[in-house]
Amino acid sequence: MTRKTLLIEIGTEELPARLLYKISSYFYENFVKELIIYNITYNKVETFSTPRRLALKIIDIDTSEKFIEIKKRGPSIIKSYNKNGLLTEAAIRWSKHCGININQAGRLKNKKGEWLLCTIRKKQEKIELLLPKMIESALKKIPIKKSMRWEKNNYKFSRPIRNIVILLNNTIVSGKIFNVSSNNLLQNHLSEKEKRIEINDVKDYPKILFQKNNIIADYIIRKEKIVNNIKKIAQNVGGFIKNSQFLIEEVTSLVESPAAFLAVFEKKFLKIPQKILIYTIEKQQKCFPIYNVKQELLPYFIFISNINPRKPEKIIMGNEKVMHARLSDAEFFFKQDKLIKLENRLLSLKKVLFQNNLGSLYEKTLRLQFLIEWIAKYSNSNIQDSIRAALLSKCDLITNIVCEFPELQGTIGMYYSLEDNEKKEISIALEEQYLPSFSGDKLPQTSIGCSLSIADKMDTLSGMFYVGNIPSADKDPFALRRLAIGIIRIIITKNIPLDLKNLINKSFHLYDEKHDVNSVISNKLLDFFITRLFHWYEEMGYSVKIIKSVLSYKSTLLIDVHKKIKAISFFKKLEESKSILSSIKRISNILEKENKKITGNINFKLMVEKEEIILFNQIEDFNIYTKNLFSEKKYKDILMKIKDLEKPIYNFFKKVKIYHYNSEIRLNRLLLLYTLKKIFFKIADFSYLY
């Protein structure tokens, strides 16, 4: 076995920063799958990525010759031989096609039958010939939503591929990938006159990049350097950096020779609301704000450059000028916006379209007022304050700040409503209405914020379904799945006793007050919610069987569904649950064998065995004990009480003959079992659990 080290570097035009780490991970995963397909072993794989390169270093890859077996299945044995045991025409044609004598054929046997089998063993292509194919295949399989095309061949990738390096130890592996020939010249830093760096041995990678031009190819090392540098700089001015993981990841993906610098902005800009200031520094300029011990912003920011000049004064001055312009814009817009009260912008929403065929934002605001009034009764929100929050909810969308910085919608509404002396909870709700805005995002904290978020998302969902903008299996352009999950999370986490079906119908009614909305549409939206609910629980790690057992009852009271799923999940972990579920299965099987319906009441006088009397009394005690528990939806306590039935059920089956010769006694015992089944199936469909 021959072991070598393989280096692959794909030189590209600048890759999108937000996708770099994902693209690099996919390239690694796809290439490892290619190695498995060709049965090529290795010790480990090191990954590298910068804005202009994707690289893999495969340590101790097996480059020795390999043999592969090709199996060709022929006709079935029944069709291969006639009654006299002679070969059929089908078998003869197959053997000629395979180039073998029929005596050389093997047999393939499985549960479905038996067939003729031809096994051909031949040499696999040399690894030098396989590698270009494997690399191109790994790149093509990277899922990229928005890819680019370039050159006459019309190749597609995230960005055009300009350079390919494939080295085995110190030997170039010749080949073409996306019509680019391989070589041993690494892509240099964008700022350098020399466009390539020669590499003669894979052991020099990636240190040769750093030695030549301070390029840190390892994403993790580059990220650590950036974090350490910005922390030191912040400490030098008596401040600290907040952990903005997303920004750190993005900046790491923007540079390959990172250098951190401190810059300043005018103190007057600190009068701008802090969230607007932070948004401008972080989101717009990709820089790091610095805070003091009181969590207040200092008039500094740190930026990461892709070059480290000997005289950094010019680059610092340039960044300060750009930052000054950005903050001046924010300051101007903020001052202009304050001249008009938030409430006075309401009528202007009539000129702003919410969605085709769904009217203006003004009409949406009116619907939100009606819907939140109904929701507030369940969320313990002040109804008048909730209506007020709904009225103001979209007024900030036509402010200068939001028109310039759309991501600040809601946040600006909160600031401006506080300026207008609105109640604090109303103001906070204006920002919270858009929460959660992505998977795993935080939820609204105020009751009005929860109500407004549910109302806003529900209005959009019902409106989109009303006009036929329904997500397909692979397309969801309006992010309706995210909105549905947001409503589910708020209702369940905040324990709001909203019935999902009633919420949907109430929202649909606001779109068509004169007519009842087609039940087909409302049922589609309800099914859409239930599907999202199923996947949400599945992602949280709950058993699919437990989820199905509860959702099969089609309950639309989400907090009730949640309590059942949690209670059954707890119950399933108990040792006693195995025997109880086994008993339920046995009871169900016995009852299913009875063709006629089992009806009537249990007759205590027909009980002759001690075990059936004990079981009956235990059931009576259970029903009395759990009556209030069911009304209070304390399913965990109910299931814990079910444990008391375990022994009486076991003794009943051990001692009592169900199919008694007396038909009345027999029916009475079946009724006893039927009563037991109803106890279990009152919570969920337990047939999914055994």
Tab-separated table of N, CA and C in Angstrom, residues 369-387 447-448 450-452 455 496 498:
chain	number	residue	atom	x	y	z
A	369	GLN	N	-55.707	45.425	14.217
A	369	GLN	CA	-56.415	45.946	15.387
A	369	GLN	C	-57.556	45.016	15.816
A	370	PHE	N	-58.309	44.538	14.829
A	370	PHE	CA	-59.408	43.619	15.139
A	370	PHE	C	-58.878	42.278	15.655
A	371	LEU	N	-57.820	41.771	15.008
A	371	LEU	CA	-57.302	40.454	15.376
A	371	LEU	C	-56.644	40.471	16.755
A	372	ILE	N	-55.896	41.538	17.057
A	372	ILE	CA	-55.197	41.586	18.346
A	372	ILE	C	-56.185	41.784	19.494
A	373	GLU	N	-57.298	42.430	19.222
A	373	GLU	CA	-58.320	42.585	20.262
A	373	GLU	C	-58.825	41.213	20.714
A	374	TRP	N	-58.969	40.314	19.746
A	374	TRP	CA	-59.422	38.944	20.063
A	374	TRP	C	-58.312	38.140	20.737
A	375	ILE	N	-57.081	38.260	20.241
A	375	ILE	CA	-55.941	37.510	20.799
A	375	ILE	C	-55.639	37.958	22.228
A	376	ALA	N	-55.772	39.256	22.497
A	376	ALA	CA	-55.431	39.815	23.814
A	376	ALA	C	-56.225	39.187	24.948
A	377	LYS	N	-57.427	38.704	24.648
A	377	LYS	CA	-58.257	38.060	25.677
A	377	LYS	C	-57.613	36.772	26.180
A	378	TYR	N	-56.795	36.148	25.325
A	378	TYR	CA	-56.149	34.882	25.690
A	378	TYR	C	-54.729	35.085	26.226
A	379	SER	N	-54.087	36.175	25.825
A	379	SER	CA	-52.686	36.390	26.221
A	379	SER	C	-52.539	37.277	27.450
A	380	ASN	N	-53.661	37.600	28.088
A	380	ASN	CA	-53.659	38.452	29.282
A	380	ASN	C	-53.027	39.820	29.027
A	381	SER	N	-53.219	40.339	27.799
A	381	SER	CA	-52.716	41.673	27.464
A	381	SER	C	-53.817	42.702	27.719
A	382	ASN	N	-53.404	43.905	28.021
A	382	ASN	CA	-54.364	44.996	28.114
A	382	ASN	C	-54.935	45.243	26.719
A	383	ILE	N	-56.244	45.120	26.579
A	383	ILE	CA	-56.860	45.156	25.254
A	383	ILE	C	-56.657	46.502	24.571
A	384	GLN	N	-56.888	47.603	25.276
A	384	GLN	CA	-56.753	48.928	24.664
A	384	GLN	C	-55.306	49.225	24.273
A	385	ASP	N	-54.359	48.810	25.131
A	385	ASP	CA	-52.941	49.003	24.806
A	385	ASP	C	-52.541	48.146	23.607
A	386	SER	N	-53.116	46.952	23.520
A	386	SER	CA	-52.822	46.062	22.393
A	386	SER	C	-53.321	46.663	21.089
A	387	ILE	N	-54.524	47.213	21.112
A	387	ILE	CA	-55.092	47.857	19.920
A	387	ILE	C	-54.235	49.053	19.514
A	447	SER	N	-46.402	40.688	26.914
A	447	SER	CA	-47.644	40.034	26.468
A	447	SER	C	-48.208	40.726	25.228
A	448	ILE	N	-48.075	42.063	25.157
A	448	ILE	CA	-48.552	42.783	23.962
A	448	ILE	C	-47.670	42.433	22.765
A	450	CYS	N	-46.146	39.612	22.243
A	450	CYS	CA	-46.556	38.269	21.799
A	450	CYS	C	-47.836	38.351	20.964
A	451	SER	N	-48.803	39.115	21.454
A	451	SER	CA	-50.084	39.250	20.757
A	451	SER	C	-49.903	39.877	19.383
A	452	LEU	N	-49.090	40.939	19.319
A	452	LEU	CA	-48.884	41.642	18.059
A	452	LEU	C	-48.106	40.781	17.063
A	455	ALA	N	-50.534	38.189	15.719
A	455	ALA	CA	-51.499	38.832	14.819
A	455	ALA	C	-50.863	39.179	13.479
A	496	ILE	N	-50.033	30.282	25.848
A	496	ILE	CA	-51.223	31.061	25.484
A	496	ILE	C	-52.311	30.094	25.000
A	498	LEU	N	-54.600	29.659	22.968
A	498	LEU	CA	-55.243	29.981	21.694
A	498	LEU	C	-55.527	28.701	20.920
